[in-house]
């Protein structure tokens, strides 16, 4: 095993020389906003284990970045986040949740006021309608509570499989993995969970993610896609799983410096 100092030296040297030694990024990789289907070799069981071991070591308790204070406000925030950024949703929700943090209050607030409060978010008209209607249904059918059931959640207006998965995971601690654009890209790019659509990627993740990592897999992958494995210019030189990633477009040193760092 390498001494700690020696490992740090190797990494510092590698980082310094990285810019000069990077492989050129192909035109296809530069313009890749989603994935190169089938381009990555599937990861082995050992590589997947190592990938999640590193994610966990780097961030033992990952959290959602959507501001919320109870299962209901989480549900509303996730509904509002469709085709919008978490940061954009978080700017709009404080006054909304101050006015209505329960289904009964949201239903009483009504569509017009909700619409005014969320008008900075894309598709706000449809979302306001859905939020008020789902609040009414929660009051009428679920005693004003957010149900802990995929079926019941998906029956609510504006709630699809992805939203249900996030709510089940974050609010109720279920080991579900919601596949959004970031997870779809990371799953395909790295070779972790190749699939042609989000459902295929989700099914694959269900099969390959080790059980002990499933609870947090959603957040680790989303954060990795959001801050490191970016769509247009992935930050491969800062990536903690670069040596495991099977994407031909990755831009990393070919020497095993990174592997040694984790010994
Ligand atoms: S090396 Fe890391 S950042 Fe680069 S493509 Fe692979 S997973 Fe994404």
Coordinates of C-alpha atoms in Angstrom, one line a residue, residues 97-258:
X97 CA -44.9 26.9 1.6
X98 CA -45.3 29.8 4.1
X99 CA -48.8 30.3 2.8
X100 CA -49.6 26.6 2.5
X101 CA -47.6 23.7 3.9
X102 CA -50.5 21.2 4.1
X103 CA -52.9 19.8 1.5
X104 CA -55.9 21.5 3.1
X105 CA -54.2 24.9 3.1
X106 CA -53.0 24.5 -0.5
X107 CA -56.5 23.5 -1.7
X108 CA -57.9 26.6 0.2
X109 CA -55.2 28.8 -1.4
X110 CA -56.6 28.0 -4.8
X111 CA -55.2 27.8 -8.3
X112 CA -55.0 31.6 -9.0
X113 CA -52.9 32.3 -5.9
X114 CA -50.7 29.3 -6.4
X115 CA -50.1 30.3 -10.0
X116 CA -49.0 33.8 -8.9
X117 CA -46.6 32.4 -6.4
X118 CA -44.9 30.0 -8.8
X119 CA -45.0 32.0 -12.0
X120 CA -41.1 32.1 -12.2
X121 CA -41.2 28.3 -12.8
X122 CA -41.7 26.9 -16.3
X123 CA -45.1 25.4 -17.0
X124 CA -46.5 27.2 -14.0
X125 CA -50.1 27.2 -15.2
X126 CA -50.3 23.5 -15.5
X127 CA -48.3 22.9 -12.4
X128 CA -50.5 25.2 -10.3
X129 CA -53.6 23.3 -11.5
X130 CA -52.0 20.0 -10.6
X131 CA -50.8 21.1 -7.2
X132 CA -54.2 22.4 -6.1
X133 CA -56.0 19.3 -7.5
X134 CA -53.6 16.9 -6.0
X135 CA -54.0 18.7 -2.6
X136 CA -57.8 18.3 -2.9
X137 CA -57.4 14.6 -3.6
X138 CA -55.0 14.1 -0.7
X139 CA -57.7 15.7 1.6
X140 CA -60.6 13.8 0.1
X141 CA -58.9 10.4 -0.4
X142 CA -56.0 10.2 2.0
X143 CA -57.0 12.1 5.1
X144 CA -54.7 15.0 4.2
X145 CA -51.6 12.7 4.2
X146 CA -49.1 11.8 1.4
X147 CA -49.7 8.1 0.8
X148 CA -46.7 5.7 1.1
X149 CA -47.7 3.8 -2.0
X150 CA -46.5 4.1 -5.6
X151 CA -49.9 3.3 -7.0
X152 CA -51.7 6.0 -4.9
X153 CA -48.9 8.6 -5.6
X154 CA -49.0 7.9 -9.4
X155 CA -52.8 8.4 -9.3
X156 CA -52.4 12.0 -8.3
X157 CA -52.3 14.7 -11.0
X158 CA -48.9 15.7 -12.1
X159 CA -47.3 12.7 -10.4
X160 CA -45.4 10.2 -12.6
X161 CA -43.1 7.4 -11.8
X162 CA -40.1 9.6 -11.2
X163 CA -41.9 11.9 -8.7
X164 CA -43.3 8.9 -6.9
X165 CA -39.8 7.4 -6.6
X166 CA -38.4 10.6 -5.2
X167 CA -41.2 10.9 -2.6
X168 CA -40.9 7.2 -1.6
X169 CA -37.2 7.5 -1.3
X170 CA -36.8 10.9 0.5
X171 CA -40.0 11.1 2.5
X172 CA -40.3 7.4 3.4
X173 CA -36.8 5.9 3.2
X174 CA -37.7 3.4 0.5
X175 CA -34.7 2.3 -1.7
X176 CA -36.2 3.5 -4.9
X177 CA -34.1 5.1 -7.7
X178 CA -35.8 7.9 -9.6
X179 CA -34.2 8.3 -13.1
X180 CA -34.0 11.9 -14.2
X181 CA -31.9 13.3 -17.0
X182 CA -28.7 13.2 -14.9
X183 CA -29.1 9.6 -13.8
X184 CA -30.1 8.6 -17.3
X185 CA -26.9 10.1 -18.7
X186 CA -24.6 8.8 -15.9
X187 CA -26.1 5.3 -16.1
X188 CA -25.5 5.1 -19.8
X189 CA -22.2 6.9 -20.0
X190 CA -20.4 5.0 -17.3
X191 CA -21.7 1.6 -18.3
X192 CA -23.4 1.3 -14.9
X193 CA -27.0 0.9 -16.3
X194 CA -27.3 1.2 -20.0
X195 CA -30.9 1.7 -21.2
X196 CA -32.8 3.4 -24.0
X197 CA -35.3 5.1 -21.8
X198 CA -35.5 6.1 -18.1
X199 CA -37.6 3.0 -17.2
X200 CA -35.0 0.7 -18.7
X201 CA -32.2 2.5 -16.8
X202 CA -34.2 2.3 -13.6
X203 CA -34.8 -1.5 -14.1
X204 CA -31.1 -2.0 -14.7
X205 CA -30.1 0.0 -11.6
X206 CA -32.5 -2.1 -9.6
X207 CA -30.6 -5.2 -10.7
X208 CA -27.0 -3.9 -10.4
X209 CA -26.8 -1.5 -7.5
X210 CA -25.8 -3.5 -4.3
X211 CA -28.6 -3.5 -1.8
X212 CA -26.7 -1.6 0.9
X213 CA -26.2 1.3 -1.5
X214 CA -29.8 1.5 -2.9
X215 CA -31.2 4.0 -0.4
X216 CA -28.7 6.7 -1.4
X217 CA -28.0 5.6 -5.0
X218 CA -30.5 8.1 -6.4
X219 CA -28.8 11.1 -4.8
X220 CA -25.2 10.0 -5.4
X221 CA -25.9 9.6 -9.1
X222 CA -27.9 12.8 -9.5
X223 CA -25.3 14.8 -7.7
X224 CA -22.6 13.2 -9.8
X225 CA -24.4 14.1 -13.0
X226 CA -25.3 17.6 -11.8
X227 CA -21.8 18.7 -10.7
X228 CA -19.3 16.4 -12.3
X229 CA -20.5 14.3 -15.2
X230 CA -22.1 17.3 -16.9
X231 CA -23.9 16.8 -20.2
X232 CA -21.8 18.9 -22.5
X233 CA -18.4 19.1 -20.7
X234 CA -18.0 16.4 -18.1
X235 CA -15.4 17.2 -15.5
X236 CA -13.5 14.0 -15.9
X237 CA -10.3 15.3 -14.4
X238 CA -12.1 15.9 -11.1
X239 CA -14.2 12.7 -11.3
X240 CA -13.7 10.2 -8.4
X241 CA -14.9 7.3 -10.6
X242 CA -12.9 8.2 -13.8
X243 CA -10.9 5.1 -13.8
X244 CA -14.0 2.9 -13.5
X245 CA -16.1 4.8 -16.1
X246 CA -16.3 3.1 -19.5
X247 CA -17.3 6.0 -21.6
X248 CA -15.0 6.3 -24.6
X249 CA -15.4 10.1 -24.6
X250 CA -14.0 10.6 -21.1
X251 CA -11.0 12.8 -20.8
X252 CA -8.8 11.3 -18.2
X253 CA -5.2 10.1 -17.7
X254 CA -4.7 6.5 -18.7
X255 CA -2.1 5.9 -15.9
X256 CA -3.5 4.2 -12.8
X257 CA -3.0 7.2 -10.5
X258 CA -6.6 7.2 -9.4

